[in-house]
Tab-separated table of C-alpha atoms in Angstrom:
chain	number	residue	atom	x	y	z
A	1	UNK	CA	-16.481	-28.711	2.431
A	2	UNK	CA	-16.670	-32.354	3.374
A	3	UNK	CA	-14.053	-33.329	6.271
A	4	UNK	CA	-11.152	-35.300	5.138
A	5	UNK	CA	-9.680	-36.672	8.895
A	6	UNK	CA	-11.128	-36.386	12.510
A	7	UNK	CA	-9.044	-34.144	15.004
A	8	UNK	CA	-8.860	-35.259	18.564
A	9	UNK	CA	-10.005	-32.760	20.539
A	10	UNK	CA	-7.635	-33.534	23.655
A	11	UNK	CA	-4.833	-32.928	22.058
A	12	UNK	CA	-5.362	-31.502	18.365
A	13	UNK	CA	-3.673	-35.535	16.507
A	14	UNK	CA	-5.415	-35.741	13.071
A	15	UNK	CA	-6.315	-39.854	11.884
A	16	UNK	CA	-7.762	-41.053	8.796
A	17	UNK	CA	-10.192	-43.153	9.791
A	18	UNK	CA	-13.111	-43.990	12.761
A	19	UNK	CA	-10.910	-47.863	13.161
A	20	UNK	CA	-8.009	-44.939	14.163
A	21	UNK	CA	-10.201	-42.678	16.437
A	22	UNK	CA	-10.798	-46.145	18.104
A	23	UNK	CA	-7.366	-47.416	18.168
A	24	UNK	CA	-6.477	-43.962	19.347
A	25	UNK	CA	-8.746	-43.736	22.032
A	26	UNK	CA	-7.993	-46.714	23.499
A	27	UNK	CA	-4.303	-45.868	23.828
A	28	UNK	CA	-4.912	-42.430	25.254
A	29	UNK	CA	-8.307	-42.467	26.827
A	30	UNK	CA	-9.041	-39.534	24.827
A	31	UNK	CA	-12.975	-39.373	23.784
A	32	UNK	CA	-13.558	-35.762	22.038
A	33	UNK	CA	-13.542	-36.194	18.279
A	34	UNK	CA	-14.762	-33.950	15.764
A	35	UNK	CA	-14.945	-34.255	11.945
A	36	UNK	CA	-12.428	-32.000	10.449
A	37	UNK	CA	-11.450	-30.261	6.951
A	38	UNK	CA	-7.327	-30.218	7.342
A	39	UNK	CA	-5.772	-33.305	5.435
A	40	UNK	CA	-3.454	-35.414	7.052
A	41	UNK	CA	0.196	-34.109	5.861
A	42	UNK	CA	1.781	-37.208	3.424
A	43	UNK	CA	5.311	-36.826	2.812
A	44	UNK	CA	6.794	-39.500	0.851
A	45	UNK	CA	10.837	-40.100	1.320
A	46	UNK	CA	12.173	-39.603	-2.585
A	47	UNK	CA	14.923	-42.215	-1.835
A	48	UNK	CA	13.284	-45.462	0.040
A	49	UNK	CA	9.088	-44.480	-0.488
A	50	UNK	CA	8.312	-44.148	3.486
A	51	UNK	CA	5.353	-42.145	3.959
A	52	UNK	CA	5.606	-39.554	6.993
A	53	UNK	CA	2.224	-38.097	8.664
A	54	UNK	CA	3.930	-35.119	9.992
A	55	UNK	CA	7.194	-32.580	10.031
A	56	UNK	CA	8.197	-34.307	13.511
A	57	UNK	CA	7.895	-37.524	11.840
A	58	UNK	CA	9.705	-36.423	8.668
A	59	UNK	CA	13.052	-34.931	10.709
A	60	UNK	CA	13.149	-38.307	12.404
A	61	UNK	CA	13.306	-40.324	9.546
A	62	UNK	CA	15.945	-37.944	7.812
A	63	UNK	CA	17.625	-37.999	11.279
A	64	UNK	CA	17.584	-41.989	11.095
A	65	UNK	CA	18.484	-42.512	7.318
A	66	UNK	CA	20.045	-39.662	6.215
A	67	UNK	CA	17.243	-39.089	3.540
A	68	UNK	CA	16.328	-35.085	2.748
A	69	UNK	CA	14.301	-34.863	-0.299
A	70	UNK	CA	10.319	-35.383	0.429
A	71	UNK	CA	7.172	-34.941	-2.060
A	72	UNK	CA	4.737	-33.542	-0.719
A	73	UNK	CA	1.227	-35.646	-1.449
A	74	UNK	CA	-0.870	-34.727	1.063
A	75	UNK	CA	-3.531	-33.376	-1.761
A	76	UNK	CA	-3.180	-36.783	-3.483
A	77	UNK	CA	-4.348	-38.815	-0.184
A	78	UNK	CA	-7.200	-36.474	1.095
A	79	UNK	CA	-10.250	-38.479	0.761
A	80	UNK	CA	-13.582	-37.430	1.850
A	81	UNK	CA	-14.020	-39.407	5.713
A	82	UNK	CA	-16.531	-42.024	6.526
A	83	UNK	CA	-18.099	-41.505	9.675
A	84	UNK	CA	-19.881	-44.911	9.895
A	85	UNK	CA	-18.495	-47.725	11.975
A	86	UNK	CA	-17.191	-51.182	10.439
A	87	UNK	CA	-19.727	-53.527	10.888
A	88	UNK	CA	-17.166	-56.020	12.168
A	89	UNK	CA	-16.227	-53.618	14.510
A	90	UNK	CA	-19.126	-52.491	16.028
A	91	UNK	CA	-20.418	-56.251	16.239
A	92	UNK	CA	-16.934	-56.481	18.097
A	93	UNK	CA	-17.315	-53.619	20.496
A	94	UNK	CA	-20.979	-54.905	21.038
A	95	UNK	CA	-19.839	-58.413	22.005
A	96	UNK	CA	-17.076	-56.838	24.190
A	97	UNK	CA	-19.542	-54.728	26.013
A	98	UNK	CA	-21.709	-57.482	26.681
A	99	UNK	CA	-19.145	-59.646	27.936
A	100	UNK	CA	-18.076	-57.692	30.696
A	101	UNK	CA	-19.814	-54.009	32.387
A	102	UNK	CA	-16.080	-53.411	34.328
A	103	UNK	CA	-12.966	-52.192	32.484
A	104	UNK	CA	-10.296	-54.678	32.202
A	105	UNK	CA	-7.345	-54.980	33.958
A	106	UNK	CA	-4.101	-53.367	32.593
A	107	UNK	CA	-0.453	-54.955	33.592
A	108	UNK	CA	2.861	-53.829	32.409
A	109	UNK	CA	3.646	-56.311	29.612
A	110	UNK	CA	6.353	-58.802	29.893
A	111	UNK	CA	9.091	-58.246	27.841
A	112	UNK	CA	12.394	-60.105	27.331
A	113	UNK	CA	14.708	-59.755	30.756
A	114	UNK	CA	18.372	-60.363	29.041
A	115	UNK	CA	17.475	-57.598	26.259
A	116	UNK	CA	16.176	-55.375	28.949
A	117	UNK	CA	19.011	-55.488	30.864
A	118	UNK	CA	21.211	-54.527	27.927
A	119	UNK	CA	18.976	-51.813	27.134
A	120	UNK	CA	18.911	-50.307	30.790
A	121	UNK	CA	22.813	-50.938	30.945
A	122	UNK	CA	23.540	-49.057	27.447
A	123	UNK	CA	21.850	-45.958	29.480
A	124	UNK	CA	18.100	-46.720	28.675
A	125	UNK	CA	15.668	-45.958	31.302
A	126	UNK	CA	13.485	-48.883	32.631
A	127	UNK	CA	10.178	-47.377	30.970
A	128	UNK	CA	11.937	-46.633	28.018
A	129	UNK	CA	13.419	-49.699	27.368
A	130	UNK	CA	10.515	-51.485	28.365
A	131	UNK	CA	7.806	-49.422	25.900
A	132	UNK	CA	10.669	-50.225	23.340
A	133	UNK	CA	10.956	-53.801	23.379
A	134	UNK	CA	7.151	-53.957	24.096
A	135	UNK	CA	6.669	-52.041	20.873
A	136	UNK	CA	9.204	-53.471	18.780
A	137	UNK	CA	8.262	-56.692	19.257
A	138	UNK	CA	11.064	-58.008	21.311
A	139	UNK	CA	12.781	-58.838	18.183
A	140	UNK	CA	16.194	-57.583	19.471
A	141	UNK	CA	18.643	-54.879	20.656
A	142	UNK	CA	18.454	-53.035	17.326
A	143	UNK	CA	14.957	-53.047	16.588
A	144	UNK	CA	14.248	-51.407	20.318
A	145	UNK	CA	17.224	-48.440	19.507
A	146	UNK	CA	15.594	-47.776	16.476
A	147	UNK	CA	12.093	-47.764	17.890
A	148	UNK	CA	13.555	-45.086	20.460
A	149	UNK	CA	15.261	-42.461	18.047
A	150	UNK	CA	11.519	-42.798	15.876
A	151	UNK	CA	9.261	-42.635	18.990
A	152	UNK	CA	12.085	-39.863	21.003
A	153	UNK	CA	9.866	-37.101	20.890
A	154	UNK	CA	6.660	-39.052	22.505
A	155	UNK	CA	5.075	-36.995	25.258
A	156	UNK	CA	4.834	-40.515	27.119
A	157	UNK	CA	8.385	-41.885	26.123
A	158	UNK	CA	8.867	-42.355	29.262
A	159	UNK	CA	5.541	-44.133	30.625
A	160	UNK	CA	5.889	-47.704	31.524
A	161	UNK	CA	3.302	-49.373	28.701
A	162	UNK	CA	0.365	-51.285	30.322
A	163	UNK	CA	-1.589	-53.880	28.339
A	164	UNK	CA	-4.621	-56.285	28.979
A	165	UNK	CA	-3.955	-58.687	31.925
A	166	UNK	CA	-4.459	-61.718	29.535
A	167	UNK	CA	-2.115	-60.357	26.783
A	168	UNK	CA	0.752	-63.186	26.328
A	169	UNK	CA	4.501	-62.687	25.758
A	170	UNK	CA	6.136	-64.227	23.191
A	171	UNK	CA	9.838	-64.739	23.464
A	172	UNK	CA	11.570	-63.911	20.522
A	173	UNK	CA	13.269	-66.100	18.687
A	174	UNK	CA	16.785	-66.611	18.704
A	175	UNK	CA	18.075	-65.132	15.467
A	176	UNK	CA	22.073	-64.714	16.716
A	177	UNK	CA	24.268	-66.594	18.686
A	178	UNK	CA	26.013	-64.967	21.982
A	179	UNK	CA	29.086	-64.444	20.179
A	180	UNK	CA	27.363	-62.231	17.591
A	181	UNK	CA	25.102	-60.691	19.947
A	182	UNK	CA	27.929	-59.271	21.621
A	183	UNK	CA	29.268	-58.022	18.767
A	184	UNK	CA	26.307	-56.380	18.072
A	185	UNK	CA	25.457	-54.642	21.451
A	186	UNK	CA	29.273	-53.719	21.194
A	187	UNK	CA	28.223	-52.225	17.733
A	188	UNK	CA	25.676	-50.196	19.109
A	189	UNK	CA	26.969	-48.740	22.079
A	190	UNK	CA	30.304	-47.557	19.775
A	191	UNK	CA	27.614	-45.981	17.215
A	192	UNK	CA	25.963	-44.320	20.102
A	193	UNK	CA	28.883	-42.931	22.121
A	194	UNK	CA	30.187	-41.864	18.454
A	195	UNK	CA	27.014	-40.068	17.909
A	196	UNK	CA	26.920	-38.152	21.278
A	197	UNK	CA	30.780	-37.051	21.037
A	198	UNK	CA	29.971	-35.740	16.948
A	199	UNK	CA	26.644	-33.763	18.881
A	200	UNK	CA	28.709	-32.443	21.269
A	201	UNK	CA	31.383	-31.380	18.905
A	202	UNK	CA	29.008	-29.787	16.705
A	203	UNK	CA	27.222	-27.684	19.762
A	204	UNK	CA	31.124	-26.580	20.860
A	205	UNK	CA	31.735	-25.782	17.044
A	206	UNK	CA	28.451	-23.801	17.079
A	207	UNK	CA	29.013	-22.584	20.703
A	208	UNK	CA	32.872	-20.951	19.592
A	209	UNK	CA	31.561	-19.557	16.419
A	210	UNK	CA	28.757	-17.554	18.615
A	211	UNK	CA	31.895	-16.700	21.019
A	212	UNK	CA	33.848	-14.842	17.942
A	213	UNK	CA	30.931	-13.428	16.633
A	214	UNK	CA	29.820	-11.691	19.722
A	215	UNK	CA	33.843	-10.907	20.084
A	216	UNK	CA	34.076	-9.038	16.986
A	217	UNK	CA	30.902	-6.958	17.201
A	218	UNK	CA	32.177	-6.112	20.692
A	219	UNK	CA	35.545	-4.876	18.900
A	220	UNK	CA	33.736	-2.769	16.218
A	221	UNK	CA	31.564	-1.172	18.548
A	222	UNK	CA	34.011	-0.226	21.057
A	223	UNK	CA	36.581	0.975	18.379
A	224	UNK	CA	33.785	3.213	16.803
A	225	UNK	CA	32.908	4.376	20.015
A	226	UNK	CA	36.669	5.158	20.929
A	227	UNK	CA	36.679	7.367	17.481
A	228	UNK	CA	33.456	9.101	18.528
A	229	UNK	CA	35.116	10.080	21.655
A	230	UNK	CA	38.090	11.271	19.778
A	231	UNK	CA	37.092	13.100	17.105
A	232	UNK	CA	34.766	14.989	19.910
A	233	UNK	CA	37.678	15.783	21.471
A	234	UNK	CA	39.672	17.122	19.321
A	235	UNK	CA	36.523	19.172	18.001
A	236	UNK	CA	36.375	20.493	21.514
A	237	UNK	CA	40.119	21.536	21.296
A	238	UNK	CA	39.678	23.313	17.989
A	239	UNK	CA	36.756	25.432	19.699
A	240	UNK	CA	38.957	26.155	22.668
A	241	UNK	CA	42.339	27.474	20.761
A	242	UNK	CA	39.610	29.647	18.417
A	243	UNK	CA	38.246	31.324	21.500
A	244	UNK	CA	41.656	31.552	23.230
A	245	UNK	CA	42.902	32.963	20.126
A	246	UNK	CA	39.823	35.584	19.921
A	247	UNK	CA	40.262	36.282	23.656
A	248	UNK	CA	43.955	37.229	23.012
A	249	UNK	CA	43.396	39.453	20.233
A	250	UNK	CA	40.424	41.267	22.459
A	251	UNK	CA	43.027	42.008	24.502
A	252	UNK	CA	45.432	43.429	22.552
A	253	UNK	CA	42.852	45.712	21.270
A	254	UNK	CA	42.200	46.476	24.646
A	255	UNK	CA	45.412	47.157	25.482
A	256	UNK	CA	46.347	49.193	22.482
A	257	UNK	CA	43.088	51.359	23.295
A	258	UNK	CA	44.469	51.859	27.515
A	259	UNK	CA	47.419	53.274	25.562
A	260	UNK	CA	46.093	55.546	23.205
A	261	UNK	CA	43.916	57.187	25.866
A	262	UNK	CA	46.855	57.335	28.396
A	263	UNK	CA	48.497	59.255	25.293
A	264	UNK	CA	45.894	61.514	24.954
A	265	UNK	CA	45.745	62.226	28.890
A	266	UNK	CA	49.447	63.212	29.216
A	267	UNK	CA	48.752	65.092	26.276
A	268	UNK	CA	51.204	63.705	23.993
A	269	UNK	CA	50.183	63.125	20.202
A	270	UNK	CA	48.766	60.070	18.859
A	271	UNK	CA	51.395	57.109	18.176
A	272	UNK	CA	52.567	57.119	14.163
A	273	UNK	CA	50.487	53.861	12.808
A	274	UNK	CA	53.576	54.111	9.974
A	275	UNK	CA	55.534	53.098	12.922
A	276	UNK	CA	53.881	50.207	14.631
A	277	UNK	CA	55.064	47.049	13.844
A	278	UNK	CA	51.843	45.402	12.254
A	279	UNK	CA	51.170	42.075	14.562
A	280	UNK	CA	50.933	38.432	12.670
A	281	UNK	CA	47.335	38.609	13.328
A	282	UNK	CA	46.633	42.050	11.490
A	283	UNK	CA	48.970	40.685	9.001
A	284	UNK	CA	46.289	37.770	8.597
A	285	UNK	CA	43.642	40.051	7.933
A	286	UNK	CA	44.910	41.887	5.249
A	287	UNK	CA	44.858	38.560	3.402
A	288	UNK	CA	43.389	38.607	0.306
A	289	UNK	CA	41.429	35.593	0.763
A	290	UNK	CA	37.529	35.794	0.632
A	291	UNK	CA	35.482	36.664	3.656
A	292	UNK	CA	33.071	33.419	4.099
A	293	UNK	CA	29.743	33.635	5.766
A	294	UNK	CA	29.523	32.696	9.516
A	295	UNK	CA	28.562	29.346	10.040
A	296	UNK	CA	25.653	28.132	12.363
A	297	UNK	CA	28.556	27.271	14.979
A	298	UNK	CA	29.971	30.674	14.726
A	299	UNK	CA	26.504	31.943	14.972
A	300	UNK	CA	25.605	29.887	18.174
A	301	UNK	CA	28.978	30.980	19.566
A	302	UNK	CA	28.681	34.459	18.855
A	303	UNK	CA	24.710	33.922	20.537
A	304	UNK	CA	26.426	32.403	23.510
A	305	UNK	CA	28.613	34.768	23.741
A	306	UNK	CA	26.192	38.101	23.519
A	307	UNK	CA	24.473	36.146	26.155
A	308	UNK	CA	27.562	35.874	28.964
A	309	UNK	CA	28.537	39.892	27.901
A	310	UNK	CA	24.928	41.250	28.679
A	311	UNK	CA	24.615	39.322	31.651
A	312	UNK	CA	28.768	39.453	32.924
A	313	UNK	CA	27.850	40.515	36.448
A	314	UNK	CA	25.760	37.221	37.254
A	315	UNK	CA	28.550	34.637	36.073
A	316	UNK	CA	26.602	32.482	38.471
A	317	UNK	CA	22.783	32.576	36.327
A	318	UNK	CA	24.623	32.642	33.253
A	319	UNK	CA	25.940	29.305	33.851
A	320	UNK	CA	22.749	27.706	34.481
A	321	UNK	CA	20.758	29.247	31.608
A	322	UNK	CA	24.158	27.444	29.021
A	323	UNK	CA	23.338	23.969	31.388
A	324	UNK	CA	19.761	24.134	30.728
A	325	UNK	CA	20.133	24.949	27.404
A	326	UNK	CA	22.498	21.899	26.820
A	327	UNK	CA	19.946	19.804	28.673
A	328	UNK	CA	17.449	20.783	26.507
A	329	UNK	CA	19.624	20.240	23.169
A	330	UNK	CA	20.611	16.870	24.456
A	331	UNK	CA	17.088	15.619	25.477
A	332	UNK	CA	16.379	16.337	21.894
A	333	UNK	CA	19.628	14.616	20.630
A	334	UNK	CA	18.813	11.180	22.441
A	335	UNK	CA	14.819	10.837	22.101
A	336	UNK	CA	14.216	12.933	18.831
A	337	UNK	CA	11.172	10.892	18.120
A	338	UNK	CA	9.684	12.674	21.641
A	339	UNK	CA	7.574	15.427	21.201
A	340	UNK	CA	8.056	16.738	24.713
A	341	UNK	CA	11.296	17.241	24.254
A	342	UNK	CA	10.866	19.235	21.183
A	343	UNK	CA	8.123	21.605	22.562
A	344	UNK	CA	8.564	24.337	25.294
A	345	UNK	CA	6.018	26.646	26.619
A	346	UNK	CA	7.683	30.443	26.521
A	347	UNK	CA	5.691	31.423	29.636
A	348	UNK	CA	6.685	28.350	31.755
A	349	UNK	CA	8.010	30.108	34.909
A	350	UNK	CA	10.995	27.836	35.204
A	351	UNK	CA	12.315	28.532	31.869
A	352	UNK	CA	11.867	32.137	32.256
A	353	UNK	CA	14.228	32.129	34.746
A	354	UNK	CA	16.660	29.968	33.247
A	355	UNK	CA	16.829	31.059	29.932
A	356	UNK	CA	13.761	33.184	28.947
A	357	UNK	CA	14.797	35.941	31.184
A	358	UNK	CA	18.399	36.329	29.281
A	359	UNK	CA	18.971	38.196	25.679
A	360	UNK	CA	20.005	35.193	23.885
A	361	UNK	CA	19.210	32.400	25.140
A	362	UNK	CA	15.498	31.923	22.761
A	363	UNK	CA	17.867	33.238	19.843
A	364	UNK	CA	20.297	30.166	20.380
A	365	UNK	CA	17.655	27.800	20.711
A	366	UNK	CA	16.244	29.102	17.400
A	367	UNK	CA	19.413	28.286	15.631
A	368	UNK	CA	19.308	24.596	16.612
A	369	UNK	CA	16.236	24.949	14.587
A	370	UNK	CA	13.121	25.757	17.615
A	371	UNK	CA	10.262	27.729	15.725
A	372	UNK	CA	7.531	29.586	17.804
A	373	UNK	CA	3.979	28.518	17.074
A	374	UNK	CA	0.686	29.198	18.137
A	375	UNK	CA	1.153	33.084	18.311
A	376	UNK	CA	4.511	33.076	20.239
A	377	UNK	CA	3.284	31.038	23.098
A	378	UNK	CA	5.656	28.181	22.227
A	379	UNK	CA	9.034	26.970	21.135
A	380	UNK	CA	8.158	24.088	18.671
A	381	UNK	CA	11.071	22.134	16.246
A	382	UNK	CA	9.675	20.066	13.902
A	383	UNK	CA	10.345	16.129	13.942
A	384	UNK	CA	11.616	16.677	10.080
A	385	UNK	CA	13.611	19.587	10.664
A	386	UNK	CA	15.450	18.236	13.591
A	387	UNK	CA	19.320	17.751	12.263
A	388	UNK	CA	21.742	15.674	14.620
A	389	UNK	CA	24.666	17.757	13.265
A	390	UNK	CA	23.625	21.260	14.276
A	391	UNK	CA	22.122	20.066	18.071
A	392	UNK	CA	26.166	18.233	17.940
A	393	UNK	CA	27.761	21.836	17.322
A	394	UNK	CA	25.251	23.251	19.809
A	395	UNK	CA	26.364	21.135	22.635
A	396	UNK	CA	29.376	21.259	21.593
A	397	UNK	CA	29.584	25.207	21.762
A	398	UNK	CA	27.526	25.292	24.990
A	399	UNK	CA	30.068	22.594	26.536
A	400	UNK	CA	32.767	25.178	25.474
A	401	UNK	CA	31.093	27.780	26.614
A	402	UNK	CA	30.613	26.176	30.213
A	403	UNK	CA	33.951	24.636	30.526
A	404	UNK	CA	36.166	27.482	29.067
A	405	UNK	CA	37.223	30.529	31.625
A	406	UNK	CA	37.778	32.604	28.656
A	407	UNK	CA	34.757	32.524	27.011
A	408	UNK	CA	33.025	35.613	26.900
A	409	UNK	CA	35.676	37.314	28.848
A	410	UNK	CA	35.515	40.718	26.434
């Protein structure tokens, strides 16, 4: 594909033409061209016709006018480029070489002193103001502003201009009288202290809106973290009173057995059921009400439990086997994606002691869903079989389990 603009290589700007590689070069010193095949953008203004060569250039002029709508022609004005030099110009850069072998000299251009100082007193830095009026022509107060807010985003904004040592300055002419300029330069500094205080409005605006924002996500998350906590809690309570509950009635069994045998020793006949007052809690099981199935959380309990009655005379190893199961469970709860978590070796020495060495302890982690693989070598759960509410009820148990002095107790 033929190339439709040259890129400078120094610093990537795209121009139509070899008279704007020249023109180009000379401002920047820049010398690495290449042909290229990206068009030069061309976004024409809807509302006044201005043609804009880039995005940067485009948000400047909306910034300036107020204008939003652009067409987009870029395709229109791609032309195949001509890479051979204007005779003119070449007979001009061949008399210019010939003329002198040494690179002229380059002065700061003179520029009009009374506008300058009005420039550098609305705020304007000396370079700045300078370029401006330089670049504008000198053909007043406005025309340098508005040269500014187009040219703001120049990398050399900033740069005092220089220009050939034989370039001459041409005052401009006198187009208002003092009176008026005044006015003017009044004008201008009111428009730009009006447009600073409406930018700094808007970033406050912007700023406070950021503030609630944040604010109420801060709210929501610690409300729902304050229900979490709660409705743990009281799930921990329930837990509690059932094994309190099932603690009591263990024994009164017990107790009622201690009787019946002290009976038997002083030889006196077994006590007339007919005459025992039946207890609230026998009365609840002669309810006619269907017997459910255990749940997993009974299940777990009632694993637990087995666990802390075969082992009751090491309360000490018993302990640690429920805290490494609950570390376990809860490694899986908060990295679930973690495969090391999810996989234990059944002959790892440490976890023989801990929990491999107790009847129970493999059968609880089985019902938070642990599978052995590979011939019984490991305990393996599956990243799809993982389910946040059973290892919940798990810890939950095993917290129970650790915290309550009942537990187990019978």
């Amino acid at each position: 594909m033929a190339g439709v603009s040259l890129k400078c290589g120094d610093c990537g700007a795209l121009l139509r033409s070899v008279e704007e590689a020249q023109e180009h070069a000379e401002l920047t010193s820049h010398s690495n061209f290449a042909e290229s095949t990206e068009a030069i953008l061309n976004l024409v203004c809807t509302t006044c016709g201005k043609p804009c060569r880039s995005k940067t250039e485009s948000d400047l002029h909306t910034k300036r006018t107020g204008h939003t709508v652009f067409v987009d022609k870029t395709s229109e004005a791609a032309k195949p480029i001509s890479l051979e030099v204007p005779k003119a110009t070449a007979e001009s850069n061949q008399a210019g070489n010939a003329s002198t072998s040494q690179p002229e000299e380059m002065v700061v251009p003179e520029v009009d002193k009374k506008l300058l100082e009005e420039l550098e007193a609305m705020g304007f830095p000396t370079a700045r103001a300078t370029r401006a009026l330089h670049y504008s022509g000198n053909a007043g107060i406005e025309a340098a502003v508005n040269w500014v807010v187009e040219h703001e985003d120049d990398s050399d904004i900033d740069q005092m201009p220089l220009v050939p040592v034989n370039t001459k300055f041409e005052a401009p002419k006198p187009s208002l009288t003092p009176e008026e300029l005044k006015v003017k330069q009044q004008e201008l500094r009111e428009k730009a202290r009006k447009k600073k205080e409406e930018e700094e409005k808007r970033v406050e605006k912007e700023k406070e809106k950021e503030r609630i924002r944040v604010g109420k996500e801060l709210l929501e998350a610690k409300r729902i973290e304050e229900e979490n906590e709660r409705k743990r809690i009281l799930a921990l309570r329930k837990a509690e009173k059932e094994e309190e509950k099932r603690a009591r009635e263990k024994i009164r069994q017990k107790l009622e057995e201690d009787k019946a045998e002290r009976r038997r020793k002083l030889g006196l006949p077994p006590e007339d059921p007919s005459a025992v007052k039946p207890s609230p809690v026998v009365e609840e099981k002669k309810s006619s009400l269907p017997v459910r199935p255990a749940t997993k959380a009974e299940q777990m309990r009632e694993s637990l439990r087995s666990l802390k009655q075969n082992h009751k005379d090491d309360d000490a190893k018993v302990k640690r086997a429920f805290q490494t199961l609950l570390t376990f469970v809860g490694n899986v709860a908060r990295n679930p994606d973690e495969e090391k978590f999810r996989k234990i070796r059944l002959s790892n020495q440490s976890f023989q002691e801990r929990v491999g060495a107790f009847s129970g302890g493999i059968e609880f982690l089985e019902l938070c869903g642990f599978e052995k693989i590979e011939g019984g070598e490991f305990l393996f759960l599956p990243r799809d079989k993982v389910d946040m509410a059973v290892l919940n009820s798990a810890g939950a148990e095993l917290d129970s389990a650790i915290k309550n002095p009942f537990f187990g107790v019978l």
